[in-house]
mmCIF file of C-alpha atoms (C1' of nucleotides) in Angstrom:
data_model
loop_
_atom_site.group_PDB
_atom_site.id
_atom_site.type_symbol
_atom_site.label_atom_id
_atom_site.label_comp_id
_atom_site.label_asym_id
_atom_site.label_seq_id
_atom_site.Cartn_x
_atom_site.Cartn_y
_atom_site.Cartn_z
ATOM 1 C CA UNK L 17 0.000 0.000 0.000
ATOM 2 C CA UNK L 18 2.780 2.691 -1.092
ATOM 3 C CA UNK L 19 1.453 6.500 -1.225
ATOM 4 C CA UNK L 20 0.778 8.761 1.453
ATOM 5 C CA UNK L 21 -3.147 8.039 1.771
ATOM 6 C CA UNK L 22 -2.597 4.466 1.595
ATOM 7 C CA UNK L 23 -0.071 4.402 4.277
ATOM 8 C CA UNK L 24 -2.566 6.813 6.232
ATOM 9 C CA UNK L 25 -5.127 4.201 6.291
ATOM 10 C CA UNK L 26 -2.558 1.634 7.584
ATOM 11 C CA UNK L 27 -1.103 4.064 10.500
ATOM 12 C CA UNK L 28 -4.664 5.114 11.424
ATOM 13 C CA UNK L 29 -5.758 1.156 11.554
ATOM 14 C CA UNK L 30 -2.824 -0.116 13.592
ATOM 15 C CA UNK L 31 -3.030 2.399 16.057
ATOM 16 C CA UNK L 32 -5.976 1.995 17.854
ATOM 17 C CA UNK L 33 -4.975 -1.894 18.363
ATOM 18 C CA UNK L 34 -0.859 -1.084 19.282
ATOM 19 C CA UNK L 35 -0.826 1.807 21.486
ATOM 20 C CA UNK L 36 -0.386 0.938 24.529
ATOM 21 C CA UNK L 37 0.198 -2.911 23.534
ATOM 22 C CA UNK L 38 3.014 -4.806 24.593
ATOM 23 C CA UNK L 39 4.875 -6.880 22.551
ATOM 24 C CA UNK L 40 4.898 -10.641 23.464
ATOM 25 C CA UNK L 41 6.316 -12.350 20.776
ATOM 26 C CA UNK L 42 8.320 -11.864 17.986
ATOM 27 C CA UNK L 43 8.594 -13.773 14.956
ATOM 28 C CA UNK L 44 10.814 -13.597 12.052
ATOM 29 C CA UNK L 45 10.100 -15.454 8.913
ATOM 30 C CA UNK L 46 12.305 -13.917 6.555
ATOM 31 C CA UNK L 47 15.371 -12.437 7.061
ATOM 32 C CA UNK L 48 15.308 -10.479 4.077
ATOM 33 C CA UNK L 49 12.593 -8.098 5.557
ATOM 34 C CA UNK L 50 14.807 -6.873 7.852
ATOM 35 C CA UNK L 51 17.570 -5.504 5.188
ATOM 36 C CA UNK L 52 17.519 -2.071 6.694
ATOM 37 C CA UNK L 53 17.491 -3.104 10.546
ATOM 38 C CA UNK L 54 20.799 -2.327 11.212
ATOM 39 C CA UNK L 55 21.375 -5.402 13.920
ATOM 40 C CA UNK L 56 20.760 -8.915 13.512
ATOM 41 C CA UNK L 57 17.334 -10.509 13.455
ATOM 42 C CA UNK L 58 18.316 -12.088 16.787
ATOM 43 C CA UNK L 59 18.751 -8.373 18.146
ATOM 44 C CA UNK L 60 15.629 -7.680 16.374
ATOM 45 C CA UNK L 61 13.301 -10.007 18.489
ATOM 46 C CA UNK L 62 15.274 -9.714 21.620
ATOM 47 C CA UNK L 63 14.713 -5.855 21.606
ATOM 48 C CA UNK L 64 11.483 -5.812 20.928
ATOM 49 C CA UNK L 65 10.142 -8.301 22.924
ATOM 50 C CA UNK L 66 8.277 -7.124 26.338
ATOM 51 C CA UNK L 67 8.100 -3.779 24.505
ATOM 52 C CA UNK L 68 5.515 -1.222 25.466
ATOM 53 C CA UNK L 69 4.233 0.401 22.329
ATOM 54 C CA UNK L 70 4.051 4.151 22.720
ATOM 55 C CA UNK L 71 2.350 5.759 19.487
ATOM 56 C CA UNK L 72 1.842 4.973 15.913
ATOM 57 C CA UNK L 73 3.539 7.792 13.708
ATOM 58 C CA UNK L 74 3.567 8.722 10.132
ATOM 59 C CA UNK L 75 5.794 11.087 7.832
ATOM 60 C CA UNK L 76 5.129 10.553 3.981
ATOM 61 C CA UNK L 77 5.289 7.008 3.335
ATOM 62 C CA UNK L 78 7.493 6.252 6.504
ATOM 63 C CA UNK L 79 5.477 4.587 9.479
ATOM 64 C CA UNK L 80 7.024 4.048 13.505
ATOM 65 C CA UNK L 81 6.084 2.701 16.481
ATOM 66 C CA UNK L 82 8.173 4.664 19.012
ATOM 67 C CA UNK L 83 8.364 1.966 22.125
ATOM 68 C CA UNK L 84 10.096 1.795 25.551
ATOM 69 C CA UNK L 85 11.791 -1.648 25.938
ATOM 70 C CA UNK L 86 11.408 -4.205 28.490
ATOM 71 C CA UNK L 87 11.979 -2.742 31.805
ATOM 72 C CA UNK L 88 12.702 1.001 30.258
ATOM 73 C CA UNK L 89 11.067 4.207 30.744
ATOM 74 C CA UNK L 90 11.418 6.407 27.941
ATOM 75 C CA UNK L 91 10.909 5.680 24.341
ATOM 76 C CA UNK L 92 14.666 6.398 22.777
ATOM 77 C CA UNK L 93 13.707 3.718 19.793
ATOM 78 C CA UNK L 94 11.275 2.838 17.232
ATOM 79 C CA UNK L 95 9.653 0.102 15.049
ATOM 80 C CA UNK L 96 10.207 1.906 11.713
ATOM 81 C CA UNK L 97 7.875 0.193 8.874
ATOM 82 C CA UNK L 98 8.087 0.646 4.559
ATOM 83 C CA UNK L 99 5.352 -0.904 3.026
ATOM 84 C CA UNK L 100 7.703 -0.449 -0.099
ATOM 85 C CA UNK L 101 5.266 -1.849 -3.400
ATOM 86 C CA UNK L 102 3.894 -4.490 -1.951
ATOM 87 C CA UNK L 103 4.372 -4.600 1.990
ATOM 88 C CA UNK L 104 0.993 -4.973 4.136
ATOM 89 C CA UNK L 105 0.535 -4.627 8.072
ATOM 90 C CA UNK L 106 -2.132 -6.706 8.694
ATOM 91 C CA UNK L 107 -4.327 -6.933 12.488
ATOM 92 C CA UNK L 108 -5.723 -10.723 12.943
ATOM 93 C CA UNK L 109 -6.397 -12.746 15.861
ATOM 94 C CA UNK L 110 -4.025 -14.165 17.956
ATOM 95 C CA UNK L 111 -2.725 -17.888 16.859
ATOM 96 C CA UNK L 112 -3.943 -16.985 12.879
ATOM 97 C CA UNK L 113 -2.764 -18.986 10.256
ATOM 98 C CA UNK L 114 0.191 -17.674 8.605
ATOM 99 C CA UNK L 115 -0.345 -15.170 5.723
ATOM 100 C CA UNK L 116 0.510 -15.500 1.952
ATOM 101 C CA UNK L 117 3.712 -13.661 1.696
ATOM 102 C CA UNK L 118 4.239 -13.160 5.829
ATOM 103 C CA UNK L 119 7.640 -12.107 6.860
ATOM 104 C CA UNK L 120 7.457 -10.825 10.747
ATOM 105 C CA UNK L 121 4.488 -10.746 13.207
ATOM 106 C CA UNK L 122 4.363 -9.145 16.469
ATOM 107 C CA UNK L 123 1.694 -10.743 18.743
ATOM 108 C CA UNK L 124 0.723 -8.353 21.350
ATOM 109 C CA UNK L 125 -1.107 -8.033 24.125
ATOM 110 C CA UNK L 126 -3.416 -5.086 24.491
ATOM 111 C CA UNK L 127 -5.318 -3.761 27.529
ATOM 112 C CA UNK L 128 -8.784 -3.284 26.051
ATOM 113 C CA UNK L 129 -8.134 -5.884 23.012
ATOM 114 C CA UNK L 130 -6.603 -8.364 24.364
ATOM 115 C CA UNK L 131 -3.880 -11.017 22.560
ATOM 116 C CA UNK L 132 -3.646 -9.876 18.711
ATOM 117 C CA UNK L 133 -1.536 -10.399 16.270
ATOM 118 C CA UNK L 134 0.291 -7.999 13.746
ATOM 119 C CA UNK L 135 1.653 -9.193 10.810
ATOM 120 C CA UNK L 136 4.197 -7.524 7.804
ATOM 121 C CA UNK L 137 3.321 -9.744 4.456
ATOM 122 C CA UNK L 138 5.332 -8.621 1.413
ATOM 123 C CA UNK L 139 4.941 -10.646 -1.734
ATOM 124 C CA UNK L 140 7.884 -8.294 -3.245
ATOM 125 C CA UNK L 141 10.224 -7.710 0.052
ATOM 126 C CA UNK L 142 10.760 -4.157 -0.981
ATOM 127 C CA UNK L 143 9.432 -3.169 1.653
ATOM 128 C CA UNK L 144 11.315 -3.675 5.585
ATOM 129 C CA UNK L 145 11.195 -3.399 9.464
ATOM 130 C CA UNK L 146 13.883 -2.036 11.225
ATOM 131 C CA UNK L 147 14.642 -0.678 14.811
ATOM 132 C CA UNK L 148 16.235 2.325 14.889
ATOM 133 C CA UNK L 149 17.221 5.417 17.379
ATOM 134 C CA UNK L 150 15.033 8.737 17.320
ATOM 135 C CA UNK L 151 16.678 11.565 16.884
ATOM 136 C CA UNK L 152 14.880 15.112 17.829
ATOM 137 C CA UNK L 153 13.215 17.043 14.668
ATOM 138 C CA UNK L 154 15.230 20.266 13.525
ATOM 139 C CA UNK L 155 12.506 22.709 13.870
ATOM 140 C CA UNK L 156 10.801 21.054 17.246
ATOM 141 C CA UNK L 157 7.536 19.950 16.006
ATOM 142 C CA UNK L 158 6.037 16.542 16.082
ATOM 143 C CA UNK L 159 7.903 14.450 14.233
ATOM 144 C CA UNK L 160 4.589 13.244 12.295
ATOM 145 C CA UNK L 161 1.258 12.355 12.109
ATOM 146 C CA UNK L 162 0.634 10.675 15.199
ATOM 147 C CA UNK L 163 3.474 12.134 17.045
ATOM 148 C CA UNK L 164 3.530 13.765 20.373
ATOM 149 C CA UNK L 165 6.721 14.294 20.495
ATOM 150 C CA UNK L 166 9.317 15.931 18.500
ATOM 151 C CA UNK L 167 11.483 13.401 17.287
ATOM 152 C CA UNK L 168 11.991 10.980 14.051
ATOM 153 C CA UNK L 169 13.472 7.731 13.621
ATOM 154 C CA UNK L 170 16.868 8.032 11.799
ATOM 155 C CA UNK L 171 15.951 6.426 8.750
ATOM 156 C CA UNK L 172 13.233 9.147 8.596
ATOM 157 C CA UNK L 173 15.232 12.131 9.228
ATOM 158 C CA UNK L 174 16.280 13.019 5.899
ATOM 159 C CA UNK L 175 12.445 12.958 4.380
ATOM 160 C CA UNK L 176 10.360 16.047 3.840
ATOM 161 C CA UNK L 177 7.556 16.495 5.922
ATOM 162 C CA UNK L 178 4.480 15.759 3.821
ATOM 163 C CA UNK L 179 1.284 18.004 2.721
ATOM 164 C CA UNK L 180 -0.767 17.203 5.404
ATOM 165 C CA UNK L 181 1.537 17.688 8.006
ATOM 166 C CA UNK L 182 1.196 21.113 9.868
ATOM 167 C CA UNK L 183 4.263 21.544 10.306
ATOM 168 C CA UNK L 184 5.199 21.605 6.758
ATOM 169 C CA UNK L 185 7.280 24.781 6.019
ATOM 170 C CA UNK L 186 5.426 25.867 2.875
ATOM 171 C CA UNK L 187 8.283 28.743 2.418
ATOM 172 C CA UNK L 188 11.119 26.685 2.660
ATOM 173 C CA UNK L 189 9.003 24.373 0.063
ATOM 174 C CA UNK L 190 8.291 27.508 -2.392
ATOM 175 C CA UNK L 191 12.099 28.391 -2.105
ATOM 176 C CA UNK L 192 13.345 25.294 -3.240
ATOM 177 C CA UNK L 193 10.547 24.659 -6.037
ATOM 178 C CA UNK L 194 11.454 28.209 -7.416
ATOM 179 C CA UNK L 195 14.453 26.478 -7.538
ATOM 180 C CA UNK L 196 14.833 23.792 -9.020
ATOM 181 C CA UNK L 197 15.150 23.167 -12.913
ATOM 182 C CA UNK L 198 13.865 19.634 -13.009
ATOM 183 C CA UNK L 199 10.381 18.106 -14.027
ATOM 184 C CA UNK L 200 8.031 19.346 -11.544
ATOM 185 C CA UNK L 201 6.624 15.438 -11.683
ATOM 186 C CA UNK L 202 10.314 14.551 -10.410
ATOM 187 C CA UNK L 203 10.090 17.488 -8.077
ATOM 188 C CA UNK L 204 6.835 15.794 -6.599
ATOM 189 C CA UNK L 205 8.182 12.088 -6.215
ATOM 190 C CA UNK L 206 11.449 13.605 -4.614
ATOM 191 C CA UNK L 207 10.837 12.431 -0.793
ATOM 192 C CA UNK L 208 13.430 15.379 0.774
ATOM 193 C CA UNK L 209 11.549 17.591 -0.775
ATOM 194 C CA UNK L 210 8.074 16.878 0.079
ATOM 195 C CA UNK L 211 7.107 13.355 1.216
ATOM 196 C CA UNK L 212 4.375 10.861 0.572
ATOM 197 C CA UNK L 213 3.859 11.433 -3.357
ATOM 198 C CA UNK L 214 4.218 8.332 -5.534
ATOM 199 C CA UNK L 215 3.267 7.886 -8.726
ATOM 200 C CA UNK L 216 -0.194 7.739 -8.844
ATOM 201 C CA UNK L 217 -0.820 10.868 -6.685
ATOM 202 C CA UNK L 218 1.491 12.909 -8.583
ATOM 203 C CA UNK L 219 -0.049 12.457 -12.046
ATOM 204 C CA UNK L 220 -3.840 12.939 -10.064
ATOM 205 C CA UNK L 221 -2.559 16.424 -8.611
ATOM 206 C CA UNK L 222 -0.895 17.946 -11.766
ATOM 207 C CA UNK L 223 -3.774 17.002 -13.573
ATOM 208 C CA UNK L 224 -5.906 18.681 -11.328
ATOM 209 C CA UNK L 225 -4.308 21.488 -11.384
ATOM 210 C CA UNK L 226 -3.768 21.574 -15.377
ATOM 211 C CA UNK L 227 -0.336 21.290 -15.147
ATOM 212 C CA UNK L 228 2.540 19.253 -17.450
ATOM 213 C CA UNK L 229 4.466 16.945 -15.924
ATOM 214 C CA UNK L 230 7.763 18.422 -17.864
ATOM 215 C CA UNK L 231 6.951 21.773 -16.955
ATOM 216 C CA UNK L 232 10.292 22.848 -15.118
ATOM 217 C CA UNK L 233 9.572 23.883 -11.147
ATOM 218 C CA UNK L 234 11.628 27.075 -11.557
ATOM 219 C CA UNK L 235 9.175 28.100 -14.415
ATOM 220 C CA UNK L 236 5.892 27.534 -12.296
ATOM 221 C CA UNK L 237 4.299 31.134 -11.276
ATOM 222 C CA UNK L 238 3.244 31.545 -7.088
ATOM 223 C CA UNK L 239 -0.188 31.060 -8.735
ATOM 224 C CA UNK L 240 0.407 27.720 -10.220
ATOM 225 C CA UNK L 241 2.473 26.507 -7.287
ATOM 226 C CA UNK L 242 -0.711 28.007 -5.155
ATOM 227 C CA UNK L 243 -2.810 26.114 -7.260
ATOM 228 C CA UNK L 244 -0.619 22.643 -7.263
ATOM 229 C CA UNK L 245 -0.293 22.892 -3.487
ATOM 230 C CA UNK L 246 -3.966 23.122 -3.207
ATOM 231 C CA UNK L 247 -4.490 20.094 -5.219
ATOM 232 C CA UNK L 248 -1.897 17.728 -4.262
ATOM 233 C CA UNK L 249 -4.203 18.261 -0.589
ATOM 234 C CA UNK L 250 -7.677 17.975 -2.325
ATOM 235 C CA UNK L 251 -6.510 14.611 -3.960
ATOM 236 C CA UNK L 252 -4.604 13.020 -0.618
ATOM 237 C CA UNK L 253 -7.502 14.297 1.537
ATOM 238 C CA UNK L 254 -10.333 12.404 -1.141
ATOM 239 C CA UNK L 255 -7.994 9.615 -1.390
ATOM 240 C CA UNK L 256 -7.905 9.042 2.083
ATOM 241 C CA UNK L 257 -11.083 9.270 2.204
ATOM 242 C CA UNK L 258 -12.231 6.624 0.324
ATOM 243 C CA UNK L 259 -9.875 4.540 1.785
ATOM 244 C CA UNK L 260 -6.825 4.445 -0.718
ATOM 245 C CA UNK L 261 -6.144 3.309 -4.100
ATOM 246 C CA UNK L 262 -6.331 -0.030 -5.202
ATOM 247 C CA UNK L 263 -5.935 -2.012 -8.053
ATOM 248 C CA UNK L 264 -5.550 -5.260 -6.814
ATOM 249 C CA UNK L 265 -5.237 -7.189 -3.315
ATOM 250 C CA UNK L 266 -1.951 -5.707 -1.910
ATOM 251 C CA UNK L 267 -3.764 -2.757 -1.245
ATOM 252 C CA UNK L 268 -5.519 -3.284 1.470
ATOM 253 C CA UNK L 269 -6.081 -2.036 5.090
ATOM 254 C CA UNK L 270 -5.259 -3.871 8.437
ATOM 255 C CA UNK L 271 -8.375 -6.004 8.070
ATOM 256 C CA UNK L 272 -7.409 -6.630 4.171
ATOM 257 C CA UNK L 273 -10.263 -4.700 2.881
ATOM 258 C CA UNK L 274 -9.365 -2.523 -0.201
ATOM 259 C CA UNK L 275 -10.255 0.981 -1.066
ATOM 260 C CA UNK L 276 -12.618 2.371 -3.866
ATOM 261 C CA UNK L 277 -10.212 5.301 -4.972
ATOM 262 C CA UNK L 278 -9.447 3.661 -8.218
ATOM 263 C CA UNK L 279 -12.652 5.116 -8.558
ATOM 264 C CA UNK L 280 -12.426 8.684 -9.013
ATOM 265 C CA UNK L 281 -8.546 8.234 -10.812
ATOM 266 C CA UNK L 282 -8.817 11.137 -13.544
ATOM 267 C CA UNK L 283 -5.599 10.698 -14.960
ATOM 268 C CA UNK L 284 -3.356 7.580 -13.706
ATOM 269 C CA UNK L 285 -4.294 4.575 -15.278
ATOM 270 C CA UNK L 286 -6.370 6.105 -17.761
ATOM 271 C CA UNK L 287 -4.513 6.364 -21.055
ATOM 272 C CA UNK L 288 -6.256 6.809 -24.168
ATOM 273 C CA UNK L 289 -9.493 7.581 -22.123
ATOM 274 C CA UNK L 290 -11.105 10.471 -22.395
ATOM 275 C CA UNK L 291 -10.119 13.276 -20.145
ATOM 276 C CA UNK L 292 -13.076 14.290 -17.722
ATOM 277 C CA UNK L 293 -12.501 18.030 -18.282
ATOM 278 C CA UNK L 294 -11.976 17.813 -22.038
ATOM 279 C CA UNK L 295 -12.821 14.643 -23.731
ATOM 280 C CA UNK L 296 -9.698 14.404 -25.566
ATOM 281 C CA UNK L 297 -7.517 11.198 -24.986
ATOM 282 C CA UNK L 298 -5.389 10.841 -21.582
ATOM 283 C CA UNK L 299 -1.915 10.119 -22.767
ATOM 284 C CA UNK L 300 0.693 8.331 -21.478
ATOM 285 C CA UNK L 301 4.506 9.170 -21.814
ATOM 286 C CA UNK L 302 7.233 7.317 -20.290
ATOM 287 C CA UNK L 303 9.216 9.045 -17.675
ATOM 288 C CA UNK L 304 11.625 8.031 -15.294
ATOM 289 C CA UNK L 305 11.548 4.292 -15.854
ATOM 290 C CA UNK L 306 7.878 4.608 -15.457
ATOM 291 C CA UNK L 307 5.041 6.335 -16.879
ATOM 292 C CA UNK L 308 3.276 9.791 -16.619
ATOM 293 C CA UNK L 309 -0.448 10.015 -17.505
ATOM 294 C CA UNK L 310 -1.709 13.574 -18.503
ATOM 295 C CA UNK L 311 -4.071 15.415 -20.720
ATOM 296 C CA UNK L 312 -2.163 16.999 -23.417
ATOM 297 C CA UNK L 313 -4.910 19.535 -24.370
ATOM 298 C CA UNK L 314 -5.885 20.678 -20.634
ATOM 299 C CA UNK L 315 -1.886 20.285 -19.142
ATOM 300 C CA UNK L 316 -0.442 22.913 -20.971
ATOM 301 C CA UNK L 317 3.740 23.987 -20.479
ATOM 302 C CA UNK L 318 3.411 27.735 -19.165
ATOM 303 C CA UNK L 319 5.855 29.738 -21.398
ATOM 304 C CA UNK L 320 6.936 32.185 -18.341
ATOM 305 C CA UNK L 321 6.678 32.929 -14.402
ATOM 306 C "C1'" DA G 37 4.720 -1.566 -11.224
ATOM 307 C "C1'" DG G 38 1.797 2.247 -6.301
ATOM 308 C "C1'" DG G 39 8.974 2.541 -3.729
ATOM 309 C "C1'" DT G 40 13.770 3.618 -2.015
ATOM 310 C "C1'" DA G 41 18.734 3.685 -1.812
ATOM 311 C "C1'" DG G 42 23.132 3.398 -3.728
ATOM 312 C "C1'" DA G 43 26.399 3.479 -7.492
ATOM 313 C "C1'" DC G 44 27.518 5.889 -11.214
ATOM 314 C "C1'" DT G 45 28.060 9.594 -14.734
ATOM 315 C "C1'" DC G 46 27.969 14.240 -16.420
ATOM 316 C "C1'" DG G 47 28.291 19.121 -16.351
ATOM 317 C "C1'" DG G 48 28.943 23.476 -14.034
ATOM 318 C "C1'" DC G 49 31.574 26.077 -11.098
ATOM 319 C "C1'" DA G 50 35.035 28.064 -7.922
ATOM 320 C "C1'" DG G 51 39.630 28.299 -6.874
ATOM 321 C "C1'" DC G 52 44.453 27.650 -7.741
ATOM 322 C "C1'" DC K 18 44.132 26.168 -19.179
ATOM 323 C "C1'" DT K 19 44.369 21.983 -16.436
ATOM 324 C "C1'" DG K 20 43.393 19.413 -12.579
ATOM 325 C "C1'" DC K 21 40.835 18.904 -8.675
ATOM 326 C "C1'" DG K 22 36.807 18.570 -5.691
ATOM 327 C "C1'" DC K 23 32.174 19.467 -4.736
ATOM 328 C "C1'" DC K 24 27.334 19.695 -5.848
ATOM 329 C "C1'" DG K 25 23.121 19.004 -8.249
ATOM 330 C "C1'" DA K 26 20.928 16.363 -11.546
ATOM 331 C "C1'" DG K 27 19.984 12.416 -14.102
ATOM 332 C "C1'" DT K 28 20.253 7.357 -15.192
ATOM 333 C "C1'" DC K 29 20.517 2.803 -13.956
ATOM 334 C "C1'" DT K 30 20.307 -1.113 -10.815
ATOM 335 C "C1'" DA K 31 19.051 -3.786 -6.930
ATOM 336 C "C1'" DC K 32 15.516 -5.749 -4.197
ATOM 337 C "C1'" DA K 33 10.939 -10.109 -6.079
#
DNA sequence: AGGTAGACTCGGCAGC
DNA sequence: CTGCGCCGAGTCTACA
């Protein structure tokens, strides 16, 4: 479940069910999920077991679990989570058969909810757990959505804080657009920038806000960047909405249910049909070693700022 | 084919 | 003008 609204659903599942929980088990399955843990999976079960889950946070696509261990007091590490392309947290019953594609579950035991279990399934293993120190946020603010407190797991630190975050410095984002001679689409998908745009997302908001995907950042005008900022929120906020996008069963929420954005898609997905503004033909251009859906009559390359 | 990180190249630029 | 290093930008690859 990769973009931001996906990953919302996900972070706004799990948390009702983990904080507060404590860990009581740990069980690795595959190795390879834990690429970016930077310990060994033995370190990874032994730290984490008898933990006390503290919140359930979210920057962009990034998702932690800040916890204080065994015995501890204070949360100085977290469970940080990628879903990657294919990675799912799923909530299930305690003693559930083992998913298709399951790499780690937690099984917990919560106060009101009793024993559950969580489990990371990846059919692709692109997607990782790790355990990893949190470091304080430069500018003091929560560290995400979900976050009390001002501090982001290390692997997290160098990510842009994304649209719906409150925190988001909308200068500092305006100064470095204005700067910036690349593709506004790269612009988008460029996580230190601005987090929790993919692929999908980006092609939705441009379109919304009749913008080409080639149009150079530095030679968008405060209107148009106005007008993109405004959209890229419309189509996250819908999105999330209606529960994510998805085109097939990997996108799915903690109880494996899938969302009916796919739905309202004007532009992703949708080449050669015709564009809901102007009826001429969505097209589709490769970009980036993937694609970029637009409509070539209503996404027009401004000449000047 | 919805994602990220790392290795690599290329060009521009400042300074010597 | 050459060599060097740094930086930003872009491309490619890895991971199934």
């Amino acid at each position: 479940m990769p973009e931001l609204p996906e990953v919302e659903v996900v972070r706004s599942g799990l948390a009702p069910a983990l904080v507060d929980a404590t860990v009581s088990a740990v069980t690795v399955h595959d190795a390879r999920a834990l690429t970016r843990h930077p310990g060994s999976v033995d370190d990874f079960e032994q730290s984490l077991r008898g933990a006390h889950v503290v919140a359930v946070c979210r920057r962009g696509k990034f998702l932690w679990m800040p916890f204080t261990p065994a015995g501890g007091s204070n949360a100085a590490r977290a469970v940080v989570a990628h879903l990657g392309m294919s990675g799912q947290m799923l909530l299930r019953f305690s003693g559930a058969p083992v998913e298709r594609h399951e790499r780690i579950r937690l099984d917990i035991d919560h106060p009101h909810h009793g024993a559950l279990a969580v489990v990371f399934a990846d059919q692709r293993t692109f997607g990782s757990l790790a355990l990893d120190p949190l470091l304080p946020t430069t500018d003091a603010a929560p560290g995400g959505f979900g976050a009390d407190e001002a501090t982001v797991p290390a692997q997290v630190a160098h990510i842009a804080r994304d649209p719906l975050d409150p925190a988001l410095d909308e200068t500092r984002l305006r100064r470095l657009w204005a700067r910036k001679r690349s593709a506004i689409k790269r612009v988008l998908l460029d996580q230190t920038v601005i987090s929790g745009i993919g692929n999908i997302y980006a092609d939705e908001a441009l379109w919304g806000a009749r913008i080409h995907p080639e149009t150079p950042a530095d030679a968008l005008s405060a209107r148009h960047v106005t007008r993109l900022l405004a959209e890229i929120r419309a189509v996250l906020d819908k999105a999330l909405a209606e529960g994510g996008t998805s085109f097939d069963a990997q996108y799915v929420n903690v109880n494996g249910q899938a969302g009916y954005f796919a739905h309202s898609l004007h532009a992703y997905g949708r080449t050669g049909a015709p564009c809901h503004r102007c009826g001429r033909p969505i097209a589709r251009v490769s970009f980036m070693n993937r694609s970029s859906h637009f409509c070539p009559s209503c996404q027009r390359m401004p000449r000047t700022r």
